[in-house]
Coordinates of C-alpha atoms in Angstrom, one line a residue:
M1297 CA 0.0 0.0 0.0
F1298 CA 2.7 2.5 1.1
R1299 CA 6.4 2.7 0.3
R1300 CA 9.0 3.4 3.0
A1301 CA 10.9 6.5 1.9
R1302 CA 14.6 6.2 1.1
V1303 CA 16.3 8.5 3.5
S1304 CA 19.9 9.9 3.5
W1305 CA 20.0 12.2 6.5
A1306 CA 23.1 14.2 6.7
L1307 CA 24.7 13.4 10.1
L1308 CA 24.4 16.6 12.1
S1309 CA 26.0 15.7 15.4
M1310 CA 27.7 12.8 16.9
A1311 CA 28.6 11.8 20.5
L1312 CA 25.8 13.3 22.5
A1313 CA 26.9 13.9 26.1
P1314 CA 26.0 10.5 27.6
A1315 CA 24.7 9.7 31.0
A1316 CA 27.0 7.6 33.1
A1317 CA 25.0 4.5 32.4
L1318 CA 25.4 5.0 28.7
A1319 CA 29.2 4.7 28.8
G1320 CA 30.9 2.0 26.7
P1321 CA 32.5 1.9 23.3
A1322 CA 29.9 -0.5 21.8
C1323 CA 27.0 1.9 22.6
Q1324 CA 26.7 4.6 20.0
V1325 CA 24.0 7.4 20.0
A1326 CA 23.9 9.8 17.1
K1327 CA 21.6 12.7 16.3
F1328 CA 20.6 12.8 12.6
A1329 CA 18.2 15.8 12.7
D1330 CA 17.1 18.4 15.2
L1331 CA 13.5 19.3 14.3
P1332 CA 12.3 22.6 15.8
V1333 CA 8.8 22.3 17.2
T1334 CA 6.5 25.2 17.9
M1335 CA 3.4 24.8 20.1
S1336 CA 0.2 26.1 18.6
G1337 CA -2.0 26.1 21.7
A1338 CA -1.7 22.5 22.9
R1339 CA -0.6 21.2 19.5
P1340 CA 3.0 20.6 18.5
T1341 CA 3.8 21.7 15.0
M1342 CA 6.9 21.7 12.7
T1343 CA 7.5 23.2 9.3
M1344 CA 8.0 20.9 6.3
S1345 CA 8.1 21.7 2.6
L1346 CA 6.3 19.5 0.1
N1347 CA 7.6 19.9 -3.4
G1348 CA 8.9 23.3 -2.5
R1349 CA 5.7 24.6 -0.8
E1350 CA 6.0 25.2 2.9
G1351 CA 3.4 24.3 5.5
R1352 CA 3.0 23.6 9.2
F1353 CA 2.4 20.0 10.2
L1354 CA 1.0 18.5 13.4
V1355 CA 3.7 16.3 15.1
D1356 CA 1.6 13.2 15.8
S1357 CA 3.5 10.3 17.3
G1358 CA 0.2 8.3 17.4
A1359 CA -0.3 8.4 13.7
F1360 CA 1.0 5.3 12.0
Y1361 CA 1.5 7.2 8.8
S1362 CA 1.8 10.9 7.8
T1363 CA -1.5 12.1 6.6
I1364 CA -3.0 15.0 4.6
S1365 CA -6.7 15.7 4.0
A1366 CA -8.0 15.6 0.4
A1367 CA -8.7 19.3 0.6
N1368 CA -5.1 20.1 1.6
A1369 CA -3.7 17.7 -1.0
Q1370 CA -5.6 19.7 -3.6
E1371 CA -4.2 22.9 -2.1
F1372 CA -0.6 21.6 -2.4
G1373 CA -1.2 20.4 -6.0
L1374 CA -0.8 16.7 -5.1
S1375 CA -2.4 14.0 -7.2
V1376 CA -4.2 11.4 -5.2
R1377 CA -4.4 7.7 -6.0
S1378 CA -7.6 5.9 -4.8
L1379 CA -7.1 2.6 -3.0
G1380 CA -10.7 1.5 -3.7
P1381 CA -14.0 1.9 -1.8
N1382 CA -13.2 -0.9 0.6
V1383 CA -9.9 0.5 1.9
R1384 CA -10.6 2.7 5.0
L1385 CA -8.4 4.7 7.4
S1386 CA -9.4 4.0 11.0
G1387 CA -8.5 5.9 14.1
V1388 CA -9.9 7.7 17.2
G1389 CA -13.3 9.1 16.2
G1390 CA -14.1 6.7 13.4
E1391 CA -12.9 6.0 9.9
T1392 CA -12.7 7.6 6.5
S1393 CA -11.9 6.8 2.9
L1394 CA -8.2 6.4 2.1
G1395 CA -6.1 7.4 -0.8
V1396 CA -2.4 8.0 -1.2
T1397 CA -0.2 10.7 -2.6
T1398 CA 3.6 10.7 -3.2
V1399 CA 5.5 13.8 -2.4
K1400 CA 8.5 13.9 -4.7
T1401 CA 10.6 16.0 -2.4
L1402 CA 9.9 16.5 1.3
T1403 CA 12.2 18.9 3.1
L1404 CA 12.6 19.3 6.9
A1405 CA 15.4 20.6 9.0
G1406 CA 17.2 21.5 5.7
Q1407 CA 17.3 17.8 4.6
A1408 CA 15.6 16.5 1.5
V1409 CA 13.8 13.2 1.4
R1410 CA 12.7 11.8 -1.9
N1411 CA 9.4 10.1 -2.8
V1412 CA 7.6 10.2 0.6
D1413 CA 4.0 8.7 0.7
F1414 CA 1.2 10.4 2.6
A1415 CA -2.1 8.8 3.4
V1416 CA -5.0 11.0 2.1
G1417 CA -8.2 11.1 4.1
G1418 CA -9.9 12.4 7.2
G1419 CA -10.8 15.9 8.2
D1420 CA -8.5 18.9 8.5
T1421 CA -6.4 19.4 11.6
G1422 CA -6.1 23.1 11.1
F1423 CA -2.6 22.6 9.7
A1424 CA -1.2 21.5 6.4
G1425 CA -1.3 17.8 7.5
I1426 CA 0.1 15.3 10.0
A1427 CA 3.7 14.1 10.4
G1428 CA 3.4 10.5 11.5
Q1429 CA 5.5 7.5 12.1
N1430 CA 6.8 7.1 8.6
I1431 CA 8.7 10.3 9.3
L1432 CA 9.1 10.3 13.1
G1433 CA 9.8 6.6 13.4
L1434 CA 12.4 6.3 10.6
R1435 CA 14.9 5.2 13.2
D1436 CA 14.9 6.3 16.9
V1437 CA 13.4 9.5 18.2
E1438 CA 13.7 11.9 21.1
Y1439 CA 10.7 14.0 22.1
D1440 CA 11.9 17.1 24.0
L1441 CA 8.8 19.2 23.7
P1442 CA 9.5 21.2 27.0
H1443 CA 12.4 22.7 25.0
G1444 CA 10.7 22.8 21.6
A1445 CA 12.4 20.0 19.8
V1446 CA 12.0 16.5 18.3
R1447 CA 15.3 14.8 17.4
L1448 CA 15.7 12.0 15.0
M1449 CA 18.3 9.6 16.4
K1450 CA 20.3 6.5 15.7
V1451 CA 21.0 4.1 18.6
D1452 CA 23.4 1.2 18.1
G1453 CA 24.7 -1.4 20.5
C1454 CA 22.9 0.0 23.6
R1455 CA 20.5 -2.8 24.5
D1456 CA 21.8 -3.0 28.0
K1457 CA 22.4 0.7 28.5
A1458 CA 20.2 3.5 29.8
L1459 CA 19.7 6.2 27.2
A1460 CA 18.5 9.2 29.1
Y1461 CA 21.8 10.9 28.4
W1462 CA 20.5 14.3 29.6
A1463 CA 19.4 13.1 33.0
T1464 CA 22.8 13.5 34.9
D1465 CA 21.7 13.1 38.5
K1466 CA 17.9 13.3 37.8
P1467 CA 15.9 10.1 38.2
F1468 CA 14.7 8.6 35.0
S1469 CA 12.2 5.8 34.1
E1470 CA 12.3 3.0 31.6
I1471 CA 9.3 1.4 29.9
K1472 CA 9.3 -1.7 27.8
L1473 CA 7.4 -1.1 24.6
I1474 CA 5.0 -3.4 22.8
P1475 CA 5.9 -3.9 19.1
S1476 CA 3.1 -2.3 17.1
M1477 CA 1.1 -3.9 14.3
S1478 CA 1.2 -0.5 12.5
G1479 CA 4.7 0.9 12.3
N1480 CA 6.8 2.3 15.1
R1481 CA 3.9 3.6 17.2
T1482 CA 5.0 4.0 20.9
I1483 CA 2.8 1.6 23.0
G1484 CA 3.7 0.6 26.5
V1485 CA 2.1 -1.0 29.6
V1486 CA 1.1 1.4 32.4
K1487 CA -0.8 0.9 35.6
V1488 CA -4.0 2.8 36.2
N1489 CA -5.5 2.2 39.7
G1490 CA -3.2 -0.8 39.8
V1491 CA -4.6 -2.3 36.6
E1492 CA -2.3 -2.8 33.7
L1493 CA -3.4 -1.1 30.5
K1494 CA -1.8 -0.7 27.1
A1495 CA -1.1 3.0 26.4
L1496 CA -0.3 4.8 23.2
F1497 CA 2.1 7.7 23.7
D1498 CA 0.5 10.2 21.3
T1499 CA 1.7 13.8 20.8
G1500 CA -1.3 14.4 18.6
A1501 CA -3.8 13.8 21.4
G1502 CA -4.9 17.2 23.0
G1503 CA -5.1 15.5 26.4
S1504 CA -4.6 12.1 28.0
V1505 CA -7.7 9.9 27.8
L1506 CA -9.0 6.4 28.6
M1507 CA -10.6 4.5 25.8
M1508 CA -13.9 2.8 26.8
S1509 CA -12.1 -0.6 26.8
G1510 CA -9.7 0.7 29.4
A1511 CA -12.4 2.4 31.4
R1512 CA -14.4 -0.8 31.6
R1513 CA -11.3 -2.7 32.9
L1514 CA -11.4 -0.2 35.8
G1515 CA -15.0 -0.8 36.4
L1516 CA -16.2 2.4 34.7
K1517 CA -19.2 2.4 32.3
P1518 CA -21.0 5.3 30.5
D1519 CA -23.6 5.4 33.2
S1520 CA -21.1 5.4 36.1
E1521 CA -21.4 8.2 38.7
A1522 CA -17.6 8.6 38.6
L1523 CA -17.9 9.9 35.0
T1524 CA -18.8 13.6 34.4
A1525 CA -20.1 14.4 30.9
D1526 CA -17.7 16.4 28.8
G1527 CA -19.5 16.8 25.5
L1528 CA -18.3 15.4 22.2
S1529 CA -14.8 14.8 20.9
R1530 CA -13.8 14.9 17.2
G1531 CA -11.4 12.6 15.5
L1532 CA -11.1 10.9 12.2
G1533 CA -13.9 11.3 9.7
R1534 CA -17.5 12.5 10.3
K1535 CA -18.1 10.8 13.6
E1536 CA -18.2 12.6 16.9
V1537 CA -17.6 10.6 20.1
R1538 CA -19.1 11.1 23.5
S1539 CA -16.5 12.0 26.2
W1540 CA -16.4 12.3 30.0
R1541 CA -14.0 13.2 32.8
T1542 CA -13.1 11.1 35.7
R1543 CA -10.8 11.3 38.8
L1544 CA -8.6 8.3 39.4
D1545 CA -6.5 7.1 42.3
T1546 CA -3.1 6.5 40.6
I1547 CA -1.3 6.3 37.3
E1548 CA 2.1 4.6 37.3
I1549 CA 4.3 5.0 34.2
G1550 CA 7.6 3.2 34.4
G1551 CA 7.9 3.7 38.1
E1552 CA 6.7 7.3 38.0
L1553 CA 3.6 7.5 40.3
I1554 CA 1.0 10.2 39.9
R1555 CA -1.7 10.4 42.6
R1556 CA -5.3 11.6 42.1
P1557 CA -5.0 12.4 38.4
T1558 CA -7.9 13.5 36.2
L1559 CA -8.4 11.9 32.7
G1560 CA -10.8 12.1 29.9
V1561 CA -12.8 9.0 28.8
L1562 CA -13.8 8.4 25.2
D1563 CA -16.8 6.3 24.2
Q1564 CA -14.7 4.2 21.8
S1565 CA -12.5 1.2 21.9
L1566 CA -9.6 0.2 19.6
D1567 CA -7.8 -3.1 19.4
E1568 CA -4.2 -1.9 20.0
F1569 CA -4.5 0.2 23.1
D1570 CA -6.7 1.1 26.1
M1571 CA -5.4 4.6 26.7
L1572 CA -3.9 7.7 25.0
I1573 CA -1.1 9.5 26.8
G1574 CA -1.3 12.9 25.2
I1575 CA 0.4 16.3 24.9
D1576 CA 0.1 17.1 28.6
F1577 CA 2.5 14.3 29.3
F1578 CA 4.9 15.2 26.5
L1579 CA 5.0 18.9 27.7
S1580 CA 6.1 17.8 31.1
H1581 CA 8.6 15.0 30.1
R1582 CA 11.6 14.4 28.0
L1583 CA 11.6 11.0 26.2
I1584 CA 13.9 9.0 24.0
I1585 CA 12.6 5.9 22.2
D1586 CA 14.8 3.1 21.0
N1587 CA 12.6 1.4 18.4
D1588 CA 15.0 -1.5 17.7
S1589 CA 15.1 -2.7 21.3
H1590 CA 11.5 -1.5 22.1
R1591 CA 12.4 0.7 25.1
M1592 CA 11.6 4.2 26.2
F1593 CA 13.5 6.3 28.7
L1594 CA 12.0 9.5 30.2
T1595 CA 12.4 12.1 32.8
Y1596 CA 9.9 14.4 34.5
E1597 CA 10.7 18.0 33.6
G1598 CA 8.1 19.8 35.7
G1599 CA 4.7 21.3 34.9
P1600 CA 1.1 20.2 34.8
I1601 CA 0.1 16.6 34.0
F1602 CA -3.2 14.7 34.0
G1603 CA -5.1 17.7 35.3
L1604 CA -2.6 18.3 38.2
D1605 CA -0.1 21.2 38.5
L1606 CA 2.6 19.4 40.3
K1607 CA 4.7 21.9 42.3
R1608 CA 7.3 19.3 43.3
A1609 CA 8.3 15.8 42.7
V1610 CA 10.0 13.3 45.0
T1611 CA 11.8 9.9 44.6
D1612 CA 10.4 6.7 46.0
K1613 CA 12.5 7.5 49.1
G1614 CA 10.8 10.8 49.5
E1615 CA 13.8 12.9 48.3
A1616 CA 12.9 16.1 46.4
I1617 CA 13.9 16.0 42.7
D1618 CA 15.5 19.2 41.3
L1619 CA 13.3 20.4 38.5
T1620 CA 15.3 23.4 37.7
D1621 CA 15.6 23.9 34.0
K1622 CA 19.3 24.0 33.4
T1623 CA 19.0 24.3 29.6
E1624 CA 20.9 27.3 28.2
A1625 CA 18.7 30.2 27.2
P1626 CA 17.9 30.6 23.5
T1627 CA 20.3 32.7 21.5
D1628 CA 18.1 33.5 18.5
A1629 CA 14.6 34.7 17.7
P1630 CA 13.2 31.3 16.6
G1631 CA 14.5 29.8 19.9
W1632 CA 12.7 32.4 22.0
S1633 CA 9.6 32.0 19.9
Q1634 CA 9.6 28.2 20.5
R1635 CA 10.2 28.7 24.3
G1636 CA 7.4 31.2 24.5
A1637 CA 5.0 28.9 22.7
V1638 CA 5.7 26.1 25.2
A1639 CA 5.2 28.5 28.1
L1640 CA 1.9 29.7 26.7
S1641 CA 0.7 26.1 26.2
K1642 CA 1.4 25.4 29.8
G1643 CA -0.6 28.5 30.9
K1644 CA 2.5 30.6 31.8
T1645 CA 1.3 33.6 29.9
E1646 CA 3.5 36.3 31.4
A1647 CA 6.6 34.2 30.8
A1648 CA 5.5 33.6 27.2
I1649 CA 5.1 37.3 26.6
A1650 CA 8.6 37.9 28.0
D1651 CA 10.0 35.3 25.6
F1652 CA 8.1 36.7 22.6
D1653 CA 9.5 40.2 23.6
K1654 CA 13.0 38.8 23.2
A1655 CA 12.1 37.2 19.8
I1656 CA 10.7 40.5 18.5
A1657 CA 13.7 42.4 19.8
L1658 CA 16.0 40.1 17.8
D1659 CA 13.9 40.1 14.7
P1660 CA 11.4 42.9 14.7
K1661 CA 10.3 42.3 11.1
E1662 CA 9.0 38.8 11.6
A1663 CA 5.2 39.0 11.7
R1664 CA 4.8 35.5 13.3
Y1665 CA 6.4 36.6 16.6
L1666 CA 4.1 39.6 16.8
H1667 CA 1.2 37.4 16.2
Q1668 CA 2.3 35.0 18.9
R1669 CA 2.6 37.9 21.4
A1670 CA -0.8 39.2 20.4
Q1671 CA -2.4 35.8 21.1
A1672 CA -0.7 35.7 24.5
R1673 CA -2.0 39.3 25.2
L1674 CA -5.5 38.2 24.2
V1675 CA -5.3 35.5 26.9
M1676 CA -4.3 38.2 29.4
R1677 CA -7.2 40.5 28.1
Q1678 CA -4.6 43.1 27.1
L1679 CA -6.8 44.1 24.1
P1680 CA -5.2 47.4 23.0
A1681 CA -1.7 45.9 23.2
A1682 CA -2.8 42.8 21.3
M1683 CA -4.4 45.0 18.6
A1684 CA -1.2 47.1 18.3
D1685 CA 0.8 43.8 17.7
L1686 CA -1.7 42.7 15.1
D1687 CA -1.6 46.0 13.3
K1688 CA 2.2 45.7 13.1
A1689 CA 2.0 42.1 12.0
V1690 CA -0.5 43.0 9.2
A1691 CA 1.8 45.8 8.0
L1692 CA 4.7 43.4 7.8
A1693 CA 2.8 40.4 6.2
P1694 CA -0.5 41.7 4.6
D1695 CA -1.1 38.3 3.0
N1696 CA -0.8 36.3 6.3
T1697 CA -4.3 34.9 6.7
D1698 CA -3.7 33.7 10.3
V1699 CA -2.9 37.3 11.3
R1700 CA -5.7 38.8 9.3
M1701 CA -8.3 36.5 10.8
T1702 CA -7.1 37.0 14.3
R1703 CA -7.4 40.8 13.9
A1704 CA -10.8 40.4 12.3
Q1705 CA -11.9 38.3 15.2
L1706 CA -10.8 41.0 17.7
R1707 CA -12.4 43.7 15.6
L1708 CA -15.7 41.8 15.7
A1709 CA -15.4 41.3 19.4
E1710 CA -14.9 45.1 19.7
R1711 CA -18.1 45.6 17.7
R1712 CA -16.3 47.0 14.7
P1713 CA -17.7 44.9 11.9
A1714 CA -16.9 47.5 9.2
D1715 CA -13.2 47.4 10.1
A1716 CA -13.2 43.6 10.2
L1717 CA -14.3 43.5 6.6
E1718 CA -10.9 44.7 5.5
D1719 CA -9.3 41.6 7.0
L1720 CA -12.0 39.2 5.9
D1721 CA -11.6 40.4 2.3
A1722 CA -7.9 40.0 2.4
A1723 CA -8.2 36.5 3.8
D1724 CA -10.7 35.6 1.2
K1725 CA -8.4 36.7 -1.6
T1726 CA -5.4 34.7 -0.2
L1727 CA -7.1 31.4 0.9
A1728 CA -7.4 28.5 -1.5
P1729 CA -11.0 27.6 -2.3
S1730 CA -10.5 24.2 -0.5
S1731 CA -8.8 25.8 2.6
D1732 CA -10.0 24.6 6.0
A1733 CA -10.0 28.2 7.1
R1734 CA -13.1 28.8 4.9
L1735 CA -15.3 27.3 7.7
R1736 CA -14.0 29.9 10.2
L1737 CA -14.2 32.6 7.5
G1738 CA -17.9 31.8 6.9
G1739 CA -18.7 32.2 10.6
M1740 CA -16.9 35.5 10.8
N1741 CA -18.7 36.9 7.7
E1742 CA -22.0 35.9 9.4
R1743 CA -21.0 37.8 12.5
A1744 CA -20.1 40.8 10.3
D1745 CA -23.7 40.6 8.8
R1746 CA -22.2 39.8 5.4
L1747 CA -24.5 36.8 4.8
E1748 CA -23.9 36.1 1.1
A1749 CA -20.2 35.9 1.7
A1750 CA -20.9 33.6 4.7
V1751 CA -22.9 31.2 2.4
A1752 CA -20.2 31.3 -0.3
N1753 CA -17.5 30.2 2.2
Y1754 CA -19.6 27.5 3.7
D1755 CA -20.3 26.3 0.1
L1756 CA -16.6 26.1 -0.7
W1757 CA -15.8 24.3 2.6
L1758 CA -18.5 21.7 2.3
K1759 CA -17.5 20.9 -1.2
A1760 CA -13.9 20.3 -0.2
H1761 CA -14.6 18.4 3.1
P1762 CA -17.1 15.6 2.4
E1763 CA -15.9 13.5 5.4
D1764 CA -15.2 16.0 8.1
S1765 CA -16.8 15.8 11.6
R1766 CA -17.5 19.5 11.4
R1767 CA -19.9 19.2 8.5
G1768 CA -22.8 19.7 10.9
E1769 CA -21.3 23.0 12.0
A1770 CA -21.0 24.2 8.4
L1771 CA -24.5 23.0 7.4
N1772 CA -26.0 24.8 10.4
G1773 CA -24.0 27.9 9.5
R1774 CA -25.2 28.0 5.9
C1775 CA -28.8 27.3 7.1
W1776 CA -28.6 30.1 9.6
A1777 CA -27.3 32.6 7.1
R1778 CA -30.0 31.8 4.6
A1779 CA -32.6 32.0 7.3
L1780 CA -31.4 35.5 8.4
M1781 CA -31.6 36.6 4.7
N1782 CA -35.0 35.0 4.3
K1783 CA -33.7 33.4 1.1
D1784 CA -33.5 29.9 -0.4
L1785 CA -35.5 28.6 2.5
N1786 CA -35.9 25.1 1.0
L1787 CA -32.1 24.8 0.8
A1788 CA -31.8 26.2 4.3
L1789 CA -34.3 23.6 5.7
A1790 CA -32.4 20.8 4.0
D1791 CA -29.1 22.0 5.6
C1792 CA -30.7 22.3 9.0
D1793 CA -32.3 18.9 8.8
A1794 CA -28.9 17.4 7.9
A1795 CA -27.2 19.3 10.7
V1796 CA -29.7 18.0 13.3
R1797 CA -29.1 14.5 12.0
F1798 CA -25.4 15.0 12.7
R1799 CA -26.1 16.0 16.3
P1800 CA -29.7 15.5 17.5
G1801 CA -30.7 17.7 20.3
E1802 CA -28.1 20.4 19.7
A1803 CA -29.7 23.6 20.8
G1804 CA -28.1 25.9 18.2
Y1805 CA -29.1 23.6 15.3
L1806 CA -32.7 23.4 16.5
D1807 CA -32.8 27.1 16.9
S1808 CA -31.6 27.6 13.3
R1809 CA -34.2 25.2 11.9
A1810 CA -36.9 27.0 14.0
L1811 CA -36.1 30.3 12.3
V1812 CA -36.3 28.7 8.8
R1813 CA -39.7 27.2 9.7
L1814 CA -40.9 30.6 11.1
R1815 CA -39.8 32.3 7.8
R1816 CA -41.8 29.6 5.9
G1817 CA -44.9 30.3 8.1
E1818 CA -44.8 26.8 9.7
L1819 CA -45.6 28.1 13.2
D1820 CA -46.4 24.8 14.9
K1821 CA -43.1 23.3 13.7
A1822 CA -41.1 26.4 14.6
L1823 CA -42.6 26.4 18.1
A1824 CA -41.7 22.7 18.5
D1825 CA -38.1 23.4 17.5
Y1826 CA -37.8 26.4 19.8
D1827 CA -39.3 24.4 22.7
A1828 CA -36.7 21.6 22.1
A1829 CA -33.8 24.2 21.8
L1830 CA -34.8 25.8 25.1
K1831 CA -35.2 22.5 26.8
A1832 CA -31.5 21.9 25.9
D1833 CA -30.4 25.4 26.7
P1834 CA -33.0 27.3 28.8
R1835 CA -31.2 30.6 29.0
Q1836 CA -30.7 31.4 25.4
A1837 CA -32.1 34.9 25.0
W1838 CA -32.4 34.7 21.2
S1839 CA -34.4 31.5 21.3
L1840 CA -36.7 32.9 24.0
Y1841 CA -37.3 36.1 22.1
M1842 CA -38.0 34.2 18.8
R1843 CA -40.3 31.8 20.6
A1844 CA -42.2 34.9 21.7
V1845 CA -42.4 36.0 18.0
V1846 CA -43.9 32.7 17.1
E1847 CA -46.3 32.7 20.1
R1848 CA -47.5 36.2 19.3
R1849 CA -48.2 35.3 15.7
A1850 CA -50.1 32.2 16.9
G1851 CA -52.2 34.3 19.2
K1852 CA -50.6 33.1 22.4
T1853 CA -50.1 36.6 23.8
D1854 CA -49.5 35.8 27.5
K1855 CA -46.8 33.3 26.7
A1856 CA -45.3 35.7 24.2
D1857 CA -45.1 38.5 26.8
A1858 CA -43.5 36.2 29.4
D1859 CA -40.8 34.8 26.9
R1860 CA -40.1 38.4 25.6
A1861 CA -39.6 39.7 29.2
Q1862 CA -37.3 36.8 30.1
A1863 CA -35.3 37.2 26.9
L1864 CA -34.7 41.0 27.5
S1865 CA -33.7 40.3 31.2
I1866 CA -30.9 38.0 29.9
D1867 CA -29.9 40.2 26.9
P1868 CA -31.4 43.7 26.6
Q1869 CA -30.0 44.0 23.0
V1870 CA -31.8 41.0 21.6
A1871 CA -34.9 43.0 20.4
E1872 CA -32.7 45.3 18.5
R1873 CA -30.9 42.4 16.9
A1874 CA -34.1 40.7 15.9
K1875 CA -35.4 44.0 14.4
R1876 CA -32.5 44.1 12.0
Y1877 CA -33.8 41.0 10.4
G1878 CA -37.4 42.0 10.3
L1879 CA -38.3 39.9 13.3
E1880 CA -40.2 41.7 16.1
S1881 CA -42.2 40.4 19.0

C-alpha cells in the first residue's frame, strides 16, 4: 500500500553527552536531525516543505502514517491515487476513505527526502497535515517538547544501557514497549488504579484519555457516577464521540507515580491500546525511544500533567527532585519563539510574553512573533496591546491569513464589523478555495452581517470536506445565514435537517431550523423546535425572544409576553438584533 521512503539524513551531530549508564565503546548514539517544534496552543507543529511549498504540520506520534486531507492535497497540488472503496483509514473518532499521494521532495530541517508517501483522508487538523511515524519513526526519536524539539536519532549497541543521556543526577524511568502492528507507534504498559493497560504515547492527542475498553477494565461504564459528561470529541472522519472526565486514584508509568489524576474518557475502543497518553505528558517530560530494542526512557521536567499542576516531585525514598531547567537560554529569535509557545501552552502567559518580547527584539520584522505575542496578550485580556501587535504584523505580512483572521476576530469582538471586513476580504483573496479556514471565515462573515459571503464560504468548505466531523457545524451555519436573509428557504431547511441528524438535540441547530420554519410560516413546527432548543439550553435569549415572536403570531399573547420579558432580562440587546432581520415580537 505504502512505500517506505529512502532516506539519507546528513549526520548533524555525533557523540551526544552521555549519562554515566550509557558509557561503553559499543554503545553509539547519534543525532541525525534536530526538528524545531513550535506549540500552537496544545498542538506541537513543525515546518516541512512538500515539493517546494512550505506548511506547518502537526507532530503526531500516534499516527501510524503521515496524513494529509483531500482538501489540503488539492491545495498543495498533489495527485491522489484511490485505494478503492473498501480501503478505509481508522482511528480515534471513526474511519474515513483512504487514498495515497507521493511527495517527490519532502524537506525538513534542511534535509531533502525523496518520494515520501502520505495517506490522504480524514478531516483537516487546522494545519497542512500530520507528520506521523513514517517520518518520526524512521529510526529512533527523542521528544523534547519542553524545549521545543524533536530529534531523529540512531542508537546502536545499547540494548543493556540506559539512554536518558541528559538526566545526569535526575531520576529517569524505563518502559518496555510493545511492538506495534502498524509501524513504530509507541505503545507501553502502564498501571491505572493498579490495573495494567496498554497506552499509546500520542503527541497528537490534545489530552490524555482512557478509551472505553480501558475504562471498563477499571469498572467504569458510560452510566457510572464517577464519569462527568464532557461533551463530544472529534477525531477521524465524520463521527463525533461522547466523552467524560473522571478522577482516578493513581497512574504509574515506568515507576513514576501520579496520585489523584484526572483523565478524559472516550466512548470508543480500539484493538491496539486502552489509553492515549497525550500532549500534557509530553510537555512535562523528555523521552527517548529506541525502536529496535523496544524501550523508552523518560524524565519528568516539571509542569502540569493529568489535570494536576505538580509543584514538586520526589523519589520513591521521599527525596525532592531538582526540577530546575538547566538548559541554556535561546540565542536567536526562533528559539525564544519556541520557548514562549511552550510556556503559553502550559498556561505561563506572562513568561510567554517575555519570551516573545525577546524574539521580537532580535527580529522585529517577523510578523509571526508579533502574532504570537498578540495571542498571549489576548489571553491576558490586554486588548489594546494585542491590537497594536496585530496592526504591526499585518503591515509586515499583509497576506498572512492567520494574522488577518485574528485581527478580524478581535475587531468583531470590539463591535467594529466594518473594520473587520478589510481583513476578511484580504483573507478571502489569499485562501485557496479548498482551505480549511473557509469554515471559520464563513462564521466570521456571518458575525459581520455579510451573509452572502458567509454562504459562499460554507459552500466552498462543504464541497472540499465531504468526510469531516465539522460538517454539521458548516451546514448549520449555511442554514442560519440563509434564514437570516429569508432566502433559499428550502435549501436552508435541507441544511438544518442534515445538521440536526449529525447532532440530534443540539440547541443551536434546532434554533436555526426553527427560524427557517418561522420564515416559511410553519408556526407549529417552529414552536416545537424552539421548545426543544430551550429544553436543551433554557437561558438562550435569542431562542426565548424568537419563541415569543412565534407565540404572538399564533395568538398566544400571554406566553409571548413572558418569553419576551425573560429574553430581555438576559440580553437587553436581543430585540434590536431581531429587528435588524425583520423579526419583532
